[in-house]
CSV table of C-alpha atoms in Angstrom, one decimal:
chain,number,residue,atom,x,y,z
A,39,UNK,CA,21.2,37.6,-10.7
A,40,UNK,CA,23.9,35.9,-8.9
A,41,UNK,CA,25.9,33.1,-10.0
A,42,UNK,CA,25.4,29.1,-10.9
A,43,UNK,CA,26.2,27.2,-8.2
A,44,UNK,CA,28.0,24.7,-7.4
A,45,UNK,CA,25.4,20.7,-7.5
A,46,UNK,CA,26.6,18.0,-6.0
A,47,UNK,CA,25.4,15.1,-7.0
A,48,UNK,CA,24.7,11.6,-4.4
A,49,UNK,CA,24.1,8.1,-6.2
A,50,UNK,CA,22.8,5.6,-3.4
A,51,UNK,CA,23.9,2.1,-4.7
A,52,UNK,CA,23.8,-1.5,-4.3
A,53,UNK,CA,24.4,-4.2,-6.8
A,54,UNK,CA,23.3,-2.4,-9.4
A,55,UNK,CA,25.9,-3.8,-11.9
A,56,UNK,CA,22.1,-3.7,-14.5
A,57,UNK,CA,21.7,0.4,-14.0
A,58,UNK,CA,24.6,2.3,-13.1
A,59,UNK,CA,26.9,2.8,-15.9
A,60,UNK,CA,23.4,4.6,-17.6
A,61,UNK,CA,23.3,6.9,-15.0
A,62,UNK,CA,26.8,7.9,-14.7
A,63,UNK,CA,27.1,8.4,-18.5
A,64,UNK,CA,24.1,10.6,-18.1
A,65,UNK,CA,25.6,12.6,-15.3
A,66,UNK,CA,29.3,12.3,-17.4
A,67,UNK,CA,27.5,14.4,-20.3
A,68,UNK,CA,25.6,17.3,-18.7
A,69,UNK,CA,27.6,21.1,-20.0
A,70,UNK,CA,27.9,24.5,-18.6
A,71,UNK,CA,27.8,23.8,-14.9
A,72,UNK,CA,30.0,22.6,-12.2
A,73,UNK,CA,29.3,19.7,-10.8
A,74,UNK,CA,30.2,16.5,-8.6
A,75,UNK,CA,29.1,12.6,-8.2
A,76,UNK,CA,29.7,11.6,-5.2
A,77,UNK,CA,28.5,7.3,-5.8
A,78,UNK,CA,27.6,5.7,-1.9
A,79,UNK,CA,27.8,2.9,-2.2
A,80,UNK,CA,26.6,-0.1,1.2
A,81,UNK,CA,29.1,-2.9,-0.3
A,82,UNK,CA,28.3,-4.2,-4.1
A,83,UNK,CA,29.8,-7.8,-5.0
A,84,UNK,CA,27.9,-7.9,-7.5
A,85,UNK,CA,30.3,-6.3,-10.4
A,86,UNK,CA,28.7,-2.9,-9.4
A,87,UNK,CA,32.2,-1.6,-8.2
A,88,UNK,CA,34.3,-2.6,-11.0
A,89,UNK,CA,32.6,-0.5,-12.7
A,90,UNK,CA,32.5,2.5,-10.6
A,91,UNK,CA,36.8,1.8,-11.3
A,92,UNK,CA,36.2,2.8,-14.5
A,93,UNK,CA,35.6,6.8,-13.5
A,94,UNK,CA,38.0,8.7,-12.0
A,95,UNK,CA,35.7,11.2,-11.9
A,96,UNK,CA,34.1,10.1,-10.0
A,97,UNK,CA,34.1,10.6,-6.0
A,98,UNK,CA,33.3,7.3,-4.5
A,99,UNK,CA,32.9,4.8,-1.1
A,100,UNK,CA,32.2,1.3,-0.4
A,101,UNK,CA,30.8,0.4,2.8
A,102,UNK,CA,28.4,-2.0,4.6
A,103,UNK,CA,25.4,0.7,5.5
A,104,UNK,CA,21.4,0.9,6.8
A,105,UNK,CA,19.7,1.5,3.8
A,106,UNK,CA,19.7,4.3,0.4
A,107,UNK,CA,18.8,7.2,2.5
A,108,UNK,CA,21.5,6.0,5.1
A,109,UNK,CA,23.6,6.1,1.5
A,110,UNK,CA,22.5,9.7,0.8
A,111,UNK,CA,22.6,11.8,4.1
A,112,UNK,CA,26.7,10.3,4.4
A,113,UNK,CA,27.2,11.5,0.5
A,114,UNK,CA,25.0,15.0,2.0
A,115,UNK,CA,27.3,15.1,4.1
A,116,UNK,CA,30.8,14.7,2.2
A,117,UNK,CA,29.2,17.1,-0.7
A,118,UNK,CA,31.1,20.6,-1.6
A,119,UNK,CA,28.8,21.3,-3.9
A,120,UNK,CA,26.4,24.7,-3.3
A,121,UNK,CA,23.6,22.5,-3.9
A,122,UNK,CA,22.4,18.8,-3.7
A,123,UNK,CA,20.2,16.5,-5.1
A,124,UNK,CA,20.3,12.5,-5.3
A,125,UNK,CA,20.1,10.5,-8.8
A,126,UNK,CA,19.5,6.5,-7.8
A,127,UNK,CA,21.1,4.6,-9.8
A,128,UNK,CA,18.8,3.7,-12.1
A,129,UNK,CA,18.1,7.0,-12.8
A,130,UNK,CA,19.1,8.8,-15.4
A,131,UNK,CA,19.0,12.6,-16.7
A,132,UNK,CA,18.4,14.0,-19.1
A,133,UNK,CA,20.3,16.1,-21.9
A,134,UNK,CA,20.8,19.6,-20.4
A,135,UNK,CA,19.3,18.9,-16.9
A,136,UNK,CA,21.9,20.3,-14.8
A,137,UNK,CA,22.3,22.8,-17.0
A,138,UNK,CA,18.3,24.2,-16.3
A,139,UNK,CA,19.2,23.7,-12.5
A,140,UNK,CA,22.0,25.7,-12.6
A,141,UNK,CA,20.0,29.1,-14.6
A,142,UNK,CA,17.0,29.0,-12.3
A,143,UNK,CA,19.0,29.5,-9.4
A,144,UNK,CA,21.5,32.1,-11.2
A,145,UNK,CA,18.3,33.5,-12.3
A,146,UNK,CA,16.4,32.9,-9.3
A,147,UNK,CA,18.9,33.3,-6.1
A,148,UNK,CA,17.1,33.3,-3.5
A,149,UNK,CA,15.2,29.8,-3.7
A,150,UNK,CA,16.2,27.6,-2.0
A,151,UNK,CA,15.4,24.5,-3.8
A,152,UNK,CA,13.5,23.8,-6.8
A,153,UNK,CA,12.1,21.2,-8.4
A,154,UNK,CA,11.4,19.7,-11.9
A,155,UNK,CA,9.7,17.4,-14.3
A,156,UNK,CA,10.1,13.8,-15.5
A,157,UNK,CA,9.9,10.6,-17.3
A,158,UNK,CA,8.4,7.4,-16.4
A,159,UNK,CA,10.2,5.3,-18.1
A,160,UNK,CA,10.7,1.4,-18.6
A,161,UNK,CA,13.5,-1.0,-18.2
A,162,UNK,CA,14.9,-0.2,-22.1
A,163,UNK,CA,14.7,2.7,-21.1
A,164,UNK,CA,11.2,3.8,-22.9
A,165,UNK,CA,8.8,7.1,-22.0
A,166,UNK,CA,5.9,5.7,-19.8
A,167,UNK,CA,4.7,9.1,-19.2
A,168,UNK,CA,5.0,12.6,-18.8
A,169,UNK,CA,4.6,14.1,-14.6
A,170,UNK,CA,5.0,17.9,-15.5
A,171,UNK,CA,3.5,20.8,-12.2
A,172,UNK,CA,3.2,23.7,-11.4
A,173,UNK,CA,4.6,24.9,-8.1
A,174,UNK,CA,5.8,24.0,-5.3
A,175,UNK,CA,2.2,24.0,-2.9
A,176,UNK,CA,2.7,22.8,0.7
A,177,UNK,CA,-1.0,22.6,1.5
A,178,UNK,CA,-1.5,20.5,-2.2
A,179,UNK,CA,1.0,17.7,-0.9
A,180,UNK,CA,0.5,17.5,2.7
A,181,UNK,CA,-3.3,17.1,1.9
A,182,UNK,CA,-4.0,15.7,-0.9
A,183,UNK,CA,-2.0,12.5,-0.8
A,184,UNK,CA,0.1,12.8,-3.5
A,185,UNK,CA,4.0,14.0,-3.5
A,186,UNK,CA,4.2,15.4,-7.1
A,187,UNK,CA,8.1,16.3,-6.4
A,188,UNK,CA,10.1,13.5,-7.2
A,189,UNK,CA,13.2,14.0,-4.6
A,190,UNK,CA,15.1,12.6,-8.2
A,191,UNK,CA,14.2,16.4,-9.7
A,192,UNK,CA,14.6,18.0,-6.2
A,193,UNK,CA,17.8,20.2,-5.6
A,194,UNK,CA,18.2,22.0,-2.6
A,195,UNK,CA,20.7,24.4,-1.6
A,196,UNK,CA,24.0,22.8,1.5
A,197,UNK,CA,22.1,24.9,3.8
A,198,UNK,CA,19.3,23.8,3.6
A,199,UNK,CA,20.0,20.7,5.4
A,200,UNK,CA,22.3,22.6,7.6
A,201,UNK,CA,19.3,24.2,9.2
A,202,UNK,CA,16.7,21.4,8.6
A,203,UNK,CA,18.6,17.8,8.6
A,204,UNK,CA,19.2,15.3,6.8
A,205,UNK,CA,17.0,12.5,5.6
A,206,UNK,CA,15.3,10.5,9.0
A,207,UNK,CA,16.1,7.1,7.7
A,208,UNK,CA,16.1,5.5,11.4
A,209,UNK,CA,12.0,6.7,11.0
A,210,UNK,CA,11.3,5.4,7.8
A,211,UNK,CA,11.9,2.9,4.5
A,212,UNK,CA,10.4,4.1,2.0
A,213,UNK,CA,9.3,7.9,3.0
A,214,UNK,CA,12.4,9.3,3.8
A,215,UNK,CA,12.1,11.7,1.2
A,216,UNK,CA,8.2,13.0,1.0
A,217,UNK,CA,9.3,14.1,5.5
A,218,UNK,CA,11.6,15.8,3.6
A,219,UNK,CA,9.9,17.3,1.8
A,220,UNK,CA,7.4,18.8,4.0
A,221,UNK,CA,9.6,19.6,6.0
A,222,UNK,CA,10.5,22.0,3.5
A,223,UNK,CA,7.0,23.0,3.1
A,224,UNK,CA,6.4,23.7,7.2
A,225,UNK,CA,9.3,24.8,7.1
A,226,UNK,CA,8.3,28.1,4.3
A,227,UNK,CA,11.7,27.7,1.6
A,228,UNK,CA,11.0,29.0,-1.2
A,229,UNK,CA,10.8,26.3,-3.6
A,230,UNK,CA,10.7,27.3,-7.4
A,231,UNK,CA,9.8,25.3,-10.4
A,232,UNK,CA,12.5,24.5,-13.4
A,233,UNK,CA,8.9,23.8,-16.6
A,234,UNK,CA,11.4,21.5,-18.0
A,235,UNK,CA,12.2,17.6,-17.8
A,236,UNK,CA,14.7,16.4,-15.9
A,237,UNK,CA,15.3,12.7,-15.2
A,238,UNK,CA,14.4,9.2,-17.1
A,239,UNK,CA,12.3,7.7,-13.6
A,240,UNK,CA,12.8,3.6,-14.9
A,241,UNK,CA,10.2,1.7,-13.6
A,242,UNK,CA,11.9,-2.1,-13.6
A,243,UNK,CA,12.1,-5.5,-12.2
A,244,UNK,CA,15.6,-4.8,-10.5
A,245,UNK,CA,13.9,-1.2,-9.4
A,246,UNK,CA,12.0,-0.9,-5.4
A,247,UNK,CA,9.8,1.7,-7.4
A,248,UNK,CA,7.8,-1.1,-8.7
A,249,UNK,CA,7.8,-3.6,-5.9
A,250,UNK,CA,4.2,-3.8,-4.5
A,251,UNK,CA,5.6,-4.1,-0.7
A,252,UNK,CA,7.1,-0.7,-1.0
A,253,UNK,CA,4.5,0.6,-2.3
A,254,UNK,CA,2.3,-0.9,0.3
A,255,UNK,CA,4.9,0.4,3.2
A,256,UNK,CA,5.0,3.7,1.5
A,257,UNK,CA,1.2,4.5,1.6
A,258,UNK,CA,1.2,3.4,5.4
A,259,UNK,CA,4.5,5.7,6.0
A,260,UNK,CA,2.9,8.7,4.5
A,261,UNK,CA,-0.1,8.6,6.4
A,262,UNK,CA,1.5,9.2,9.5
A,263,UNK,CA,3.8,12.1,7.8
A,264,UNK,CA,0.8,13.6,6.7
A,265,UNK,CA,-0.6,13.5,9.9
A,266,UNK,CA,2.4,14.8,11.7
A,267,UNK,CA,1.5,18.0,9.2
A,268,UNK,CA,-1.8,18.3,9.9
A,269,UNK,CA,-4.3,16.1,7.9
A,270,UNK,CA,-7.4,15.3,9.6
A,271,UNK,CA,-8.5,12.0,8.4
A,272,UNK,CA,-12.4,10.2,8.7
A,273,UNK,CA,-14.3,12.5,6.1
A,274,UNK,CA,-13.0,15.5,6.8
A,275,UNK,CA,-9.6,13.7,5.4
A,276,UNK,CA,-11.2,12.8,1.8
A,277,UNK,CA,-12.7,15.9,1.7
A,278,UNK,CA,-9.8,18.0,1.6
A,279,UNK,CA,-7.9,15.5,-0.3
A,280,UNK,CA,-10.3,16.1,-3.1
A,281,UNK,CA,-10.0,19.1,-3.0
A,282,UNK,CA,-6.8,19.6,-3.1
A,283,UNK,CA,-6.4,17.2,-5.8
A,284,UNK,CA,-8.9,19.4,-7.7
A,285,UNK,CA,-6.7,22.5,-7.0
A,286,UNK,CA,-3.4,20.8,-8.4
A,287,UNK,CA,-4.5,19.8,-11.6
A,288,UNK,CA,-6.3,23.9,-12.0
A,289,UNK,CA,-2.8,25.0,-11.4
A,290,UNK,CA,-1.0,22.9,-13.9
A,291,UNK,CA,-4.0,24.5,-16.4
A,292,UNK,CA,-3.5,27.6,-15.6
A,293,UNK,CA,0.4,27.4,-15.5
A,294,UNK,CA,1.2,24.9,-17.6
A,295,UNK,CA,-2.0,24.3,-19.9
A,296,UNK,CA,-2.5,20.5,-18.9
A,297,UNK,CA,-4.0,18.1,-16.5
A,298,UNK,CA,-4.2,14.7,-15.7
A,299,UNK,CA,-6.5,13.1,-17.5
A,300,UNK,CA,-6.0,9.4,-16.0
A,301,UNK,CA,-4.4,8.9,-13.0
A,302,UNK,CA,-0.4,8.6,-13.2
A,303,UNK,CA,-1.0,5.4,-10.6
A,304,UNK,CA,-3.4,3.5,-13.3
A,305,UNK,CA,-1.1,4.3,-15.9
A,306,UNK,CA,1.7,2.6,-13.9
A,307,UNK,CA,-0.4,-0.2,-12.5
A,308,UNK,CA,1.0,-2.3,-15.1
A,309,UNK,CA,4.3,-2.0,-14.8
A,310,UNK,CA,4.0,-3.2,-10.9
A,311,UNK,CA,4.7,-6.4,-9.8
A,312,UNK,CA,4.8,-8.8,-6.6
A,313,UNK,CA,8.3,-8.7,-6.1
A,314,UNK,CA,11.4,-7.5,-8.2
A,315,UNK,CA,14.4,-8.2,-8.2
A,316,UNK,CA,16.3,-5.0,-6.2
A,317,UNK,CA,18.5,-5.3,-3.2
A,318,UNK,CA,18.7,-3.1,-0.2
A,319,UNK,CA,19.9,-3.6,3.0
A,320,UNK,CA,16.4,-2.5,4.0
A,321,UNK,CA,14.6,-5.6,2.4
A,322,UNK,CA,15.0,-7.4,5.9
A,323,UNK,CA,12.8,-4.9,7.9
A,324,UNK,CA,10.7,-4.3,4.4
A,325,UNK,CA,9.4,-8.5,4.4
A,326,UNK,CA,9.2,-8.8,8.5
A,327,UNK,CA,6.5,-4.7,8.0
A,328,UNK,CA,4.6,-6.8,4.9
A,329,UNK,CA,4.2,-10.0,7.3
């Protein structure tokens, strides 16, 4: 066994007054591990900065950026922890999340990263559904069309970013995390799994995740990324997609004793909106893609 690594939590934000205090508090109460919390703000004007000033432990900047992935990159460059992770300004860690992550790295020092399970919640924090997975499987991730490694639960050693690079925000508006996750697989990085619920992932009227413009662009970008990783498209692609979706459910049954009887996409459908009220530097680009 090794030692618990220090963890850098990076939160990109832009006009996040409705949710960022809860996000900060969810980090602040984490115990039994060493962490730092960096807020990379895009120049908020809604009172977000006043909230940040209330927390002297935060390391934060506020300046214009080119969107949330650009902010993530700036945070990674400033991070001092051995492990880095991204927590959105509207999502929250669950109690004991960082301790579980730090312990897993201590027990598996050869891991380059890990991911955990997630709880989808609504604006009030009420549970929508749980996503529990089993293994990091490159073939399932690129062929199934389901990115079940949710970036809020992905913790990667900073040295991995130094070797593989940062998020390619110049190339993608909404799928830089999926692009990076598949690069981890292609590079044969050792990514473990922690069978614990780490994060509450919020779907709400001020967030990007519930915006159908975003999900349409994600579908377009993710297909481009999958093809760059060998997804053939056409009939062969459909057959591969079916096979690897089935394999994922088999892995979940074998290692977790559960499987998805109803696809998460169907469960989330009633929480989706044609357009939400999120603020982002990418909004103009997104709307031009949509039009």
